[in-house]
């Protein structure tokens, strides 16, 4: 069969004829470029969205149920910290902690910042899996005595003291208008925990936050964990009936609280991001398809323009396979150039979007994926014009003017 | 050793249009020996082009046997025919048939490209031999008609074929240039001993060859040694 060097020469031949019509070649391959870029960008965006969702819910367990009061007009919700002991009586509830949150000015002698204060119970540290870099979490004793003690999240510590690990245990911090003693600094955690972002919060005993800082302005919610994921539905039913009873709601009244189980929330967020990726992916595929048809179209034009040349080549001894290879190489080069330019463009766009703060993540296999789809398209659509060129009758082709 | 280059035995060719058979060649027999220069003459519609296509291995006869030397050409596959055209036959066409995007040198070397032994050295020699030593890099549209035909003649020789098939080589040229080209073709035969079959309308040109074959209505009507 044909030697490597001969194939290289055929390749040069194709390259030269594309260069002879450089602007047309560029237009032909434009669809392939855009398709390649689209596919790589879609994968990067999809991956970014996926990681974003994972980060948002990284501190959540699938057994977590969030309970809060809907912020609708009408009767104020009776949801309160007094419901906690009742909730804890449910056998499938592993733990339940209240969270009273609100944004206040947080300051020391040097800096003033604005972050969330979270009033909660001492077992929050265990529920949220919170580690401390120094000091310790507050105790039931602090809760009972409304002690003004605070644990700073990593970002709060950084903003106030310039480091995530300041040696400030025993110093004071002003939450709203009251001075609290810093008794612990939380380790950096990343991500959210239900309605709060741990690193951007200051934790105090529930009673202290209510009494000295937030009062009735705080937003109230529970974080409940079921013992395992199988009893989740059962637990939610039990919670509903216990809370309705505790709030004295008759059959005619609607719930004055809302249950949200995190497993379902995560799943639906993931599925909507997947739907989006699929949608954008189809757009990329359609662009490539149209690009492929563009290649086919122009190659048919090329073949008929060069009928005479094909006739001459065949008359002086070119075999069908030589002509076929020559034109397939043209399709190949068009797709290759389109792919390379498209891939480089997508990397440029990637860094541009990244610098604009968009959450996207480049994944190497998206390049392979777009490569595979691009080439399948290019070769598929390039084959039939190349075949037509190869099977021209030299006598007819020579006579063609 | 057989010194016949071309040997045609009862070559017939017919076409079907719908169900009607049109017989174009009705049994052609002739031989051409090594070193001969033969002219083929005949009016339009005599089957001359069809015969030329068959001898040029561009087409296959409906029946009959065509040998080039000892090789039976009439029942080869299309790839094998391409090989025959490439190695055994040198083509000179009335309208030159050069590839417009290639230089003279590339055009001349083209048949050797398809033998996978591209031979630019020989292409340069041949272009010099036909008097175009300073036109290696010119494209066909930068050359005169006579120069183009010289490029085509150089091309026909690159693979050192068994014979040259010239289809009215001076038909598109003025009389002075035509004479120059005819002299060149004659010298290929005289100086280099090339076997040549030339189709022509011009009886004066036919007079310059060794032998003239007249074709009419698909048959040889007359064969005359000059």
Coordinates of C-alpha atoms in Angstrom, one line a residue:
Chain A
X1 CA 0.0 0.0 0.0
X2 CA 0.9 3.6 -0.1
X3 CA 3.9 4.7 1.9
X4 CA 3.9 7.2 4.7
X5 CA 5.8 9.7 2.5
X6 CA 3.3 9.4 -0.3
X7 CA 0.5 10.1 2.1
X8 CA 2.3 13.1 3.4
X9 CA 2.6 14.4 -0.2
X10 CA -1.1 13.8 -0.8
X11 CA -1.7 15.8 2.4
X12 CA 0.4 18.7 1.1
X13 CA -1.6 18.6 -2.1
X14 CA -4.8 19.0 -0.1
X15 CA -3.3 21.7 2.1
X16 CA -2.2 23.7 -1.0
X17 CA -5.6 23.6 -2.6
X18 CA -7.2 24.8 0.6
X19 CA -4.6 27.6 0.9
X20 CA -5.4 28.6 -2.7
X21 CA -8.9 29.5 -1.4
X22 CA -8.0 30.5 2.0
X23 CA -10.9 32.8 2.8
X24 CA -13.4 30.2 1.6
X25 CA -11.7 27.5 3.6
X26 CA -11.9 29.7 6.7
X27 CA -15.6 30.3 6.2
X28 CA -16.1 26.6 5.7
X29 CA -14.4 25.7 8.9
X30 CA -16.1 28.4 11.0
X31 CA -19.0 26.2 11.9
X32 CA -16.6 23.6 13.2
X33 CA -14.7 26.2 15.2
X34 CA -17.9 27.5 16.9
X35 CA -19.1 24.0 17.5
X36 CA -15.9 22.9 19.2
X37 CA -15.8 26.0 21.3
X38 CA -19.4 25.5 22.3
X39 CA -18.9 21.9 23.4
X40 CA -15.8 22.7 25.5
X41 CA -17.5 25.7 27.1
X42 CA -20.7 23.8 27.9
X43 CA -18.7 21.1 29.7
X44 CA -16.7 23.8 31.6
X45 CA -19.9 25.6 32.6
X46 CA -21.7 22.4 33.6
X47 CA -18.7 21.3 35.7
X48 CA -18.6 24.7 37.4
X49 CA -22.3 24.5 38.2
X50 CA -21.9 21.0 39.5
X51 CA -19.0 22.0 41.8
X52 CA -20.9 25.0 42.9
X53 CA -23.8 22.9 44.0
X54 CA -21.5 20.5 45.7
X55 CA -19.9 23.3 47.6
X56 CA -23.2 24.8 48.6
X57 CA -24.4 21.6 50.1
X58 CA -21.1 20.1 51.2
X59 CA -21.8 20.5 54.9
X60 CA -25.3 19.1 54.5
X61 CA -26.1 15.5 55.2
X62 CA -28.9 13.8 53.2
X63 CA -30.6 13.2 56.5
X64 CA -30.9 16.9 57.3
X65 CA -34.3 18.6 57.4
X66 CA -34.5 22.3 57.7
X67 CA -37.5 23.9 59.3
X68 CA -38.2 27.6 59.0
X69 CA -41.1 30.0 59.2
X70 CA -42.4 31.1 55.9
X71 CA -42.1 34.9 55.4
X72 CA -45.6 35.4 54.3
X73 CA -48.2 37.9 55.6
X74 CA -50.9 36.9 58.1
X75 CA -50.6 35.2 61.4
X76 CA -47.0 35.2 62.7
X77 CA -45.5 31.8 62.9
X78 CA -45.4 30.2 66.3
X79 CA -42.2 28.3 65.5
X80 CA -39.9 28.9 68.3
X81 CA -37.1 27.5 70.4
X82 CA -39.7 25.9 72.6
X83 CA -40.5 23.4 69.9
X84 CA -37.0 21.9 70.1
X85 CA -37.7 19.7 73.2
X86 CA -40.9 18.4 71.5
X87 CA -39.0 17.7 68.3
X88 CA -36.4 15.8 70.2
X89 CA -39.0 13.4 71.5
X90 CA -39.5 11.9 68.0
X91 CA -37.6 8.6 68.0
X92 CA -36.2 9.0 64.5
X93 CA -34.7 12.4 65.2
X94 CA -31.0 12.2 66.0
X95 CA -30.5 15.8 66.9
X96 CA -32.2 19.2 66.5
X97 CA -30.6 22.6 66.9
X98 CA -32.2 26.1 66.6
X99 CA -30.5 28.8 64.6
X100 CA -31.4 32.5 65.2
X101 CA -29.6 34.5 62.6
X102 CA -29.3 38.1 61.5
X103 CA -26.7 40.5 60.1
X104 CA -25.2 43.0 62.5
X105 CA -22.2 45.1 62.7
X106 CA -19.3 43.2 64.3
X107 CA -16.3 45.2 65.4
X108 CA -13.2 45.4 67.5
X109 CA -11.0 48.4 68.3
X110 CA -9.6 48.4 64.8
X111 CA -12.3 47.2 62.4
X112 CA -16.0 47.3 61.7
X113 CA -17.5 44.5 59.6
X114 CA -21.0 43.2 58.9
X115 CA -21.6 39.5 59.3
X116 CA -24.2 37.1 60.6
X117 CA -24.7 36.4 64.2
X118 CA -25.9 32.8 64.8
X119 CA -27.5 32.0 68.1
X120 CA -27.6 28.2 68.6
X121 CA -27.2 25.4 71.0
X122 CA -23.9 23.9 72.1
X123 CA -24.5 20.7 70.1
X124 CA -24.3 22.8 66.9
X125 CA -20.6 22.2 66.8
X126 CA -21.2 18.4 66.5
X127 CA -24.1 18.7 64.1
X128 CA -22.2 21.1 61.7
X129 CA -19.0 19.1 62.3
X130 CA -17.2 22.3 63.3
X131 CA -13.5 22.3 64.2
X132 CA -11.8 25.0 66.2
X133 CA -8.3 26.3 65.5
X134 CA -8.2 27.7 69.0
X135 CA -10.3 28.0 72.2
X136 CA -13.5 26.0 72.6
X137 CA -17.2 26.0 71.8
X138 CA -19.7 27.3 74.4
X139 CA -21.5 24.9 76.8
X140 CA -25.0 24.3 78.1
X141 CA -23.9 26.4 81.1
X142 CA -23.2 29.4 78.8
X143 CA -26.7 28.9 77.4
X144 CA -28.4 28.7 80.7
X145 CA -26.6 31.9 82.0
X146 CA -26.9 33.9 78.8
X147 CA -23.1 34.4 78.8
X148 CA -21.8 36.8 76.3
X149 CA -19.4 34.5 74.6
X150 CA -18.7 34.2 70.9
X151 CA -16.9 31.8 68.4
X152 CA -15.7 33.6 65.3
X153 CA -15.9 32.0 61.8
X154 CA -12.7 32.0 59.8
X155 CA -13.6 34.8 57.5
X156 CA -14.9 37.0 60.3
X157 CA -11.6 36.4 62.2
X158 CA -9.6 37.3 59.1
X159 CA -11.6 40.5 58.5
X160 CA -11.3 41.7 62.1
X161 CA -7.7 40.6 62.9
X162 CA -6.1 40.0 59.5
X163 CA -5.6 36.3 59.9
X164 CA -7.7 33.2 60.1
X165 CA -5.9 32.1 63.3
X166 CA -5.5 35.1 65.5
X167 CA -4.4 34.7 69.1
X168 CA -7.3 36.6 70.5
X169 CA -9.0 34.2 73.0
X170 CA -10.2 36.2 75.9
X171 CA -10.3 39.5 73.9
X172 CA -13.6 41.1 73.2
X173 CA -15.7 41.7 70.1
X174 CA -18.7 44.0 69.7
X175 CA -21.8 42.3 68.3
X176 CA -24.3 44.9 67.4
X177 CA -24.1 47.1 70.6
X178 CA -22.9 44.5 73.1
X179 CA -19.5 43.4 74.0
X180 CA -18.9 39.6 73.8
X181 CA -15.8 37.6 74.8
X182 CA -14.1 35.6 72.1
X183 CA -13.8 32.0 73.4
X184 CA -13.0 30.2 70.1
X185 CA -12.0 30.6 66.5
X186 CA -13.6 28.1 64.0
X187 CA -11.4 26.4 61.3
X188 CA -12.1 27.4 57.7
X189 CA -14.9 25.3 56.4
X190 CA -16.1 26.5 53.0
X191 CA -19.7 26.2 51.8
X192 CA -23.0 26.7 53.4
X193 CA -24.9 25.0 56.2
X194 CA -28.6 25.5 55.5
X195 CA -29.3 29.2 55.6
X196 CA -25.9 30.2 57.0
X197 CA -22.3 30.4 55.7
X198 CA -20.2 29.1 58.6
X199 CA -17.1 31.0 57.8
X200 CA -19.0 34.3 57.7
X201 CA -20.8 33.8 61.0
X202 CA -20.2 34.4 64.7
X203 CA -21.7 31.8 67.0
X204 CA -23.2 32.6 70.4
X205 CA -25.5 30.8 72.8
X206 CA -29.1 31.0 71.6
X207 CA -30.3 32.9 74.6
X208 CA -27.5 35.4 74.5
X209 CA -28.1 36.2 70.8
X210 CA -31.8 36.6 71.4
X211 CA -31.5 38.6 74.5
X212 CA -28.5 40.9 73.6
X213 CA -28.2 41.1 69.8
X214 CA -31.0 40.0 67.6
X215 CA -34.2 39.8 69.6
X216 CA -37.3 39.5 67.4
X217 CA -35.4 40.7 64.3
X218 CA -33.5 37.4 64.0
X219 CA -34.6 34.8 61.5
X220 CA -35.4 31.5 63.2
X221 CA -35.0 28.0 61.9
X222 CA -34.2 24.5 63.0
X223 CA -31.8 22.1 61.8
X224 CA -33.0 18.5 62.4
X225 CA -31.2 15.3 61.5
X226 CA -33.0 12.0 61.1
X227 CA -31.3 8.9 62.4
X228 CA -31.0 7.6 58.8
X229 CA -32.1 8.3 55.3
X230 CA -34.8 5.6 55.2
X231 CA -36.8 7.2 58.0
X232 CA -36.7 10.7 56.4
X233 CA -40.3 10.7 55.2
X234 CA -41.6 9.2 58.4
X235 CA -39.6 11.9 60.4
X236 CA -41.0 14.7 58.3
X237 CA -44.6 13.4 58.9
X238 CA -43.9 13.2 62.6
X239 CA -42.4 16.7 62.6
X240 CA -45.5 18.1 60.8
X241 CA -48.0 16.6 63.2
X242 CA -46.0 17.5 66.4
X243 CA -45.5 21.1 65.3
X244 CA -49.1 21.5 64.2
X245 CA -50.2 20.2 67.6
X246 CA -47.8 22.4 69.4
X247 CA -48.9 25.5 67.5
X248 CA -52.6 24.7 68.1
X249 CA -53.4 24.5 64.4
X250 CA -56.8 23.2 63.6
X251 CA -57.6 21.2 60.4
X252 CA -58.7 24.5 58.7
X253 CA -55.3 26.1 59.3
X254 CA -52.3 25.8 57.0
X255 CA -48.9 24.9 58.3
X256 CA -47.1 28.0 59.8
X257 CA -43.7 26.4 59.2
X258 CA -41.9 24.8 56.2
X259 CA -39.9 21.6 56.0
X260 CA -37.2 21.2 53.5
X261 CA -35.2 18.0 53.3
X262 CA -31.7 18.5 51.9
X263 CA -31.4 15.3 50.0
X264 CA -34.3 16.3 47.7
X265 CA -33.0 19.9 47.4
X266 CA -29.6 18.7 46.4
X267 CA -31.0 16.2 43.9
X268 CA -33.2 18.8 42.2
X269 CA -30.4 21.4 42.0
X270 CA -28.2 18.8 40.4
X271 CA -30.9 17.7 38.0
X272 CA -31.6 21.2 36.9
X273 CA -27.9 21.9 36.3
X274 CA -27.7 18.6 34.3
X275 CA -30.7 19.6 32.2
X276 CA -29.0 22.9 31.5
X277 CA -25.8 21.2 30.4
X278 CA -27.8 18.8 28.2
X279 CA -29.6 21.7 26.6
X280 CA -26.4 23.7 25.9
X281 CA -24.7 20.4 24.8
X282 CA -27.4 19.9 22.2
X283 CA -26.8 23.4 20.9
X284 CA -23.1 22.6 20.5
X285 CA -24.0 19.4 18.7
X286 CA -26.4 21.2 16.3
X287 CA -23.8 23.8 15.6
X288 CA -21.3 21.1 14.7
X289 CA -23.9 19.3 12.5
X290 CA -24.6 22.5 10.6
X291 CA -20.8 23.0 10.4
X292 CA -20.5 19.5 8.9
X293 CA -23.1 20.2 6.4
X294 CA -21.2 23.4 5.5
X295 CA -18.1 21.3 4.8
X296 CA -20.1 18.9 2.7
X297 CA -21.7 21.7 0.7
X298 CA -18.4 23.5 -0.1
X299 CA -16.7 20.3 -0.9
X300 CA -19.3 19.4 -3.5
X301 CA -18.7 22.9 -5.0
X302 CA -14.9 22.2 -4.9
X303 CA -15.3 18.8 -6.6
X304 CA -17.4 20.2 -9.4
X305 CA -15.1 23.2 -9.9
X306 CA -12.2 20.8 -10.1
X307 CA -13.8 18.1 -12.3
X308 CA -11.3 18.9 -15.1
X309 CA -8.3 18.6 -12.7
X310 CA -9.6 15.3 -11.4
X311 CA -10.0 14.1 -15.0
X312 CA -6.4 15.0 -15.8
X313 CA -5.1 13.4 -12.6
X314 CA -7.0 10.2 -13.4
X315 CA -5.9 10.2 -17.1
X316 CA -2.3 10.3 -16.2
X317 CA -2.6 7.5 -13.7
X318 CA -4.2 8.6 -10.4
X319 CA -6.2 5.7 -8.9
X320 CA -9.6 6.2 -7.2
X321 CA -8.1 5.8 -3.8
X322 CA -5.6 8.7 -4.5
X323 CA -8.4 11.1 -5.4
X324 CA -10.5 9.9 -2.5
X325 CA -7.6 10.4 -0.1
X326 CA -6.8 13.8 -1.5
X327 CA -10.3 15.1 -0.8
X328 CA -10.7 13.3 2.5
X329 CA -7.5 15.1 3.6
X330 CA -9.2 18.3 2.7
X331 CA -12.1 17.5 4.9
X332 CA -9.7 16.4 7.6
X333 CA -7.6 19.6 7.4
X334 CA -10.8 21.7 7.6
X335 CA -12.0 19.9 10.7
X336 CA -8.5 19.8 12.3
X337 CA -8.0 23.5 11.8
X338 CA -11.5 24.2 12.9
X339 CA -11.0 22.1 16.0
X340 CA -7.6 23.6 17.0
X341 CA -8.8 27.2 16.5
X342 CA -12.1 26.3 18.4
X343 CA -10.2 24.7 21.3
X344 CA -7.8 27.7 21.6
X345 CA -10.7 30.1 21.4
X346 CA -12.5 28.2 24.1
X347 CA -9.5 28.4 26.4
X348 CA -9.3 32.1 25.8
X349 CA -13.0 32.5 26.6
X350 CA -12.5 30.3 29.6
X351 CA -9.9 32.6 31.1
X352 CA -12.0 35.6 30.2
X353 CA -15.1 34.3 32.0
X354 CA -12.9 33.2 34.9
X355 CA -11.6 36.7 35.3
X356 CA -15.1 38.0 35.3
X357 CA -15.7 35.8 38.3
X358 CA -17.9 33.2 36.6
X359 CA -17.8 29.7 38.2
X360 CA -16.5 27.5 35.4
X361 CA -14.1 24.6 35.5
X362 CA -12.1 23.5 32.5
X363 CA -12.0 19.7 32.2
X364 CA -9.5 18.0 29.9
X365 CA -11.9 15.3 28.6
X366 CA -14.2 18.0 27.1
X367 CA -11.3 18.5 24.5
X368 CA -11.3 14.8 23.7
X369 CA -15.1 14.8 23.5
X370 CA -15.3 17.8 21.1
X371 CA -12.4 16.2 19.1
X372 CA -14.3 13.0 18.7
X373 CA -17.6 14.6 17.8
X374 CA -15.9 17.1 15.5
X375 CA -14.0 14.5 13.6
X376 CA -16.9 12.1 13.3
X377 CA -18.9 15.0 11.8
X378 CA -16.1 16.2 9.5
X379 CA -15.3 12.8 8.1
X380 CA -19.0 11.8 7.8
X381 CA -19.8 14.8 5.8
X382 CA -16.5 14.9 3.9
X383 CA -16.8 11.3 2.7
X384 CA -19.6 11.6 0.1
X385 CA -18.1 14.5 -1.9
X386 CA -14.7 12.8 -1.8
X387 CA -16.3 9.6 -3.0
X388 CA -18.0 11.5 -5.8
X389 CA -14.7 13.0 -6.9
X390 CA -13.0 9.6 -6.8
X391 CA -15.6 7.9 -8.9
X392 CA -15.7 10.4 -11.7
X393 CA -15.2 8.9 -15.1
X394 CA -12.0 10.3 -16.5
X395 CA -13.4 10.5 -20.0
X396 CA -16.3 12.7 -18.9
X397 CA -14.2 14.7 -16.5
X398 CA -11.6 15.5 -19.2
X399 CA -14.4 16.7 -21.5
X400 CA -15.8 18.9 -18.7
X401 CA -15.2 22.6 -19.2
Chain B
X1 CA 10.8 -11.1 -28.2
X2 CA 7.7 -9.6 -29.5
X3 CA 8.4 -6.0 -30.8
X4 CA 4.7 -5.1 -31.1
X5 CA 3.8 -2.4 -28.7
X6 CA 0.1 -2.1 -29.5
X7 CA -2.0 -4.9 -30.7
X8 CA -5.7 -4.7 -31.4
X9 CA -7.8 -7.8 -32.3
X10 CA -11.4 -7.4 -33.4
X11 CA -12.1 -4.5 -31.0
X12 CA -15.8 -3.7 -30.9
X13 CA -17.6 -1.1 -28.8
X14 CA -21.3 -0.4 -28.6
X15 CA -23.5 1.8 -26.4
X16 CA -27.0 1.2 -25.3
X17 CA -29.4 4.1 -25.3
X18 CA -32.6 2.8 -23.7
X19 CA -32.8 -0.6 -25.4
X20 CA -31.3 0.3 -28.7
X21 CA -27.7 -0.7 -29.4
X22 CA -25.4 1.7 -31.1
X23 CA -22.3 0.1 -32.5
X24 CA -19.4 2.6 -32.6
X25 CA -16.5 0.3 -33.3
X26 CA -17.3 -2.7 -35.5
X27 CA -14.1 -4.7 -35.3
X28 CA -10.8 -2.9 -35.4
X29 CA -7.5 -4.8 -36.0
X30 CA -4.1 -3.3 -36.2
X31 CA -0.7 -3.4 -34.6
X32 CA 1.9 -0.8 -33.9
X33 CA 5.5 -1.8 -33.7
X34 CA 8.2 -0.4 -31.5
X35 CA 9.6 2.8 -32.9
X36 CA 6.8 3.4 -35.3
X37 CA 5.1 6.7 -35.8
X38 CA 1.4 6.1 -36.9
X39 CA -1.3 8.6 -37.7
X40 CA -5.0 7.9 -37.2
X41 CA -7.4 9.9 -39.4
X42 CA -11.1 9.9 -39.8
X43 CA -14.1 12.3 -39.9
X44 CA -16.1 13.1 -36.8
X45 CA -18.4 10.3 -35.8
X46 CA -16.0 7.7 -37.3
X47 CA -15.4 6.3 -33.8
X48 CA -12.0 7.8 -33.6
X49 CA -12.4 9.3 -30.1
X50 CA -13.8 6.0 -28.8
X51 CA -10.9 4.1 -30.2
X52 CA -8.5 6.6 -28.7
X53 CA -10.1 6.1 -25.3
X54 CA -9.7 2.4 -25.6
X55 CA -6.1 2.6 -26.7
X56 CA -5.5 5.2 -23.9
X57 CA -6.9 2.7 -21.4
X58 CA -9.5 5.2 -20.4
X59 CA -12.3 2.9 -21.6
X60 CA -12.8 -0.8 -22.1
X61 CA -13.9 -2.5 -25.4
X62 CA -17.2 -4.4 -25.5
X63 CA -15.3 -7.3 -27.1
X64 CA -12.0 -8.0 -28.6
X65 CA -8.5 -8.1 -27.3
X66 CA -6.1 -5.2 -26.7
X67 CA -2.5 -5.9 -25.7
X68 CA 0.2 -3.5 -24.8
X69 CA 3.3 -5.6 -25.4
X70 CA 2.4 -8.9 -23.8
X71 CA 0.0 -7.4 -21.4
X72 CA -3.8 -8.0 -22.0
X73 CA -5.3 -4.6 -21.2
X74 CA -8.9 -5.2 -22.4
X75 CA -10.1 -6.9 -19.2
X76 CA -8.3 -5.1 -16.4
X77 CA -9.9 -3.4 -13.4
X78 CA -10.1 0.4 -13.2
X79 CA -7.2 0.6 -10.8
X80 CA -5.1 -1.6 -13.1
X81 CA -6.1 0.6 -16.0
X82 CA -4.9 3.6 -14.0
X83 CA -1.6 1.9 -13.6
X84 CA -1.4 1.2 -17.3
X85 CA -2.1 4.9 -18.1
X86 CA 0.5 5.9 -15.6
X87 CA 3.4 3.7 -16.6
X88 CA 2.8 2.6 -20.3
X89 CA 1.2 5.5 -22.0
X90 CA 2.2 9.2 -22.4
X91 CA -0.7 11.5 -23.2
X92 CA -0.6 14.6 -25.3
X93 CA -4.0 16.4 -25.6
X94 CA -5.3 18.9 -28.0
X95 CA -6.1 21.3 -25.2
X96 CA -2.9 20.5 -23.2
X97 CA -4.8 19.5 -20.0
X98 CA -2.3 21.0 -17.6
X99 CA -3.4 21.6 -14.0
X100 CA -3.7 25.4 -13.7
X101 CA -2.7 25.6 -10.0
X102 CA 0.6 23.7 -10.5
X103 CA 3.9 25.0 -11.9
X104 CA 5.4 23.6 -15.1
X105 CA 7.7 21.5 -13.0
X106 CA 4.9 20.1 -10.9
X107 CA 2.8 19.4 -13.9
X108 CA 5.6 17.5 -15.6
X109 CA 6.4 15.5 -12.4
X110 CA 2.7 14.7 -11.8
X111 CA 2.6 11.2 -13.4
X112 CA 5.7 10.3 -11.4
X113 CA 3.9 11.5 -8.2
X114 CA 1.3 8.7 -8.8
X115 CA 4.0 6.1 -9.2
X116 CA 5.1 7.2 -5.7
X117 CA 8.5 8.1 -7.0
X118 CA 8.2 11.8 -7.7
X119 CA 11.1 12.7 -10.0
X120 CA 11.8 16.4 -10.1
X121 CA 15.3 15.9 -11.6
X122 CA 14.0 14.1 -14.6
X123 CA 11.2 16.7 -14.9
X124 CA 13.9 19.4 -15.1
X125 CA 15.8 17.5 -17.7
X126 CA 12.7 17.0 -19.8
X127 CA 11.6 20.6 -19.5
X128 CA 15.1 21.7 -20.6
X129 CA 14.9 19.2 -23.5
X130 CA 11.7 20.8 -24.8
X131 CA 13.3 24.3 -24.4
X132 CA 11.6 25.5 -21.2
X133 CA 14.7 25.5 -18.9
X134 CA 13.8 29.0 -17.7
X135 CA 10.1 28.3 -17.1
X136 CA 10.2 25.7 -14.3
X137 CA 8.1 27.8 -11.8
X138 CA 5.6 29.3 -14.2
X139 CA 2.0 28.4 -14.0
X140 CA 0.2 27.4 -17.2
X141 CA -1.5 30.7 -17.5
X142 CA 1.9 32.4 -17.7
X143 CA 2.8 30.4 -20.7
X144 CA 1.9 30.6 -24.4
X145 CA 0.0 27.9 -26.1
X146 CA 3.1 26.4 -27.7
X147 CA 4.9 26.5 -24.3
X148 CA 2.0 24.8 -22.7
X149 CA 2.0 22.0 -25.2
X150 CA 5.8 21.6 -24.6
X151 CA 5.1 21.2 -20.9
X152 CA 2.5 18.5 -21.8
X153 CA 5.0 16.8 -24.1
X154 CA 7.6 16.8 -21.2
X155 CA 4.9 15.4 -18.9
X156 CA 4.1 12.6 -21.4
X157 CA 7.7 11.4 -21.2
X158 CA 8.3 11.5 -17.4
X159 CA 7.5 7.9 -16.7
X160 CA 9.3 6.7 -19.8
X161 CA 6.1 5.1 -21.4
X162 CA 5.9 2.4 -24.0
X163 CA 4.1 4.7 -26.4
X164 CA 2.8 8.2 -26.7
X165 CA -0.8 9.0 -27.6
X166 CA -1.1 12.4 -29.2
X167 CA -4.7 13.6 -29.8
X168 CA -4.5 16.4 -32.4
X169 CA -1.5 18.0 -30.6
X170 CA -1.4 21.0 -32.9
X171 CA -5.1 21.5 -33.2
X172 CA -5.2 24.5 -30.8
X173 CA -2.1 26.2 -32.1
X174 CA -1.4 28.6 -34.9
X175 CA 0.4 27.2 -37.9
X176 CA 4.0 28.4 -37.0
X177 CA 3.7 27.1 -33.4
X178 CA 2.0 24.0 -34.7
X179 CA 5.0 23.3 -36.9
X180 CA 7.4 23.7 -34.0
X181 CA 5.4 21.3 -31.9
X182 CA 5.2 18.8 -34.8
X183 CA 9.0 19.0 -35.2
X184 CA 9.4 18.3 -31.5
X185 CA 7.1 15.3 -31.7
X186 CA 8.9 14.1 -34.8
X187 CA 12.2 14.4 -33.0
X188 CA 10.9 12.3 -30.1
X189 CA 10.4 9.5 -32.7
X190 CA 13.5 10.0 -34.7
X191 CA 16.0 11.0 -32.0
X192 CA 14.7 9.0 -29.0
X193 CA 12.9 6.2 -30.9
X194 CA 9.6 6.8 -29.2
X195 CA 6.6 4.9 -30.5
X196 CA 3.8 7.4 -31.3
X197 CA 0.1 7.1 -32.3
X198 CA -1.2 10.5 -33.4
X199 CA -4.7 11.5 -34.2
X200 CA -4.9 14.3 -36.7
X201 CA -7.2 16.0 -39.2
X202 CA -4.4 17.4 -41.2
X203 CA -3.2 15.3 -44.1
X204 CA 0.0 17.2 -44.3
X205 CA 0.9 16.2 -40.8
X206 CA -0.1 12.6 -41.5
X207 CA 2.3 12.6 -44.4
X208 CA 5.1 13.1 -41.9
X209 CA 4.5 9.8 -40.2
X210 CA 5.4 6.2 -41.2
X211 CA 1.9 5.0 -41.7
X212 CA -1.7 6.3 -41.8
X213 CA -4.8 4.4 -40.6
X214 CA -8.1 5.7 -41.9
X215 CA -11.2 5.1 -39.8
X216 CA -14.8 5.5 -41.1
X217 CA -18.1 4.3 -39.5
X218 CA -16.3 2.2 -36.9
X219 CA -14.1 0.3 -39.4
X220 CA -10.6 0.8 -40.8
X221 CA -11.2 1.7 -44.4
X222 CA -7.6 2.2 -45.6
X223 CA -4.1 1.7 -44.3
X224 CA -1.3 3.4 -46.1
X225 CA 2.4 3.5 -45.6
X226 CA 3.9 6.9 -46.3

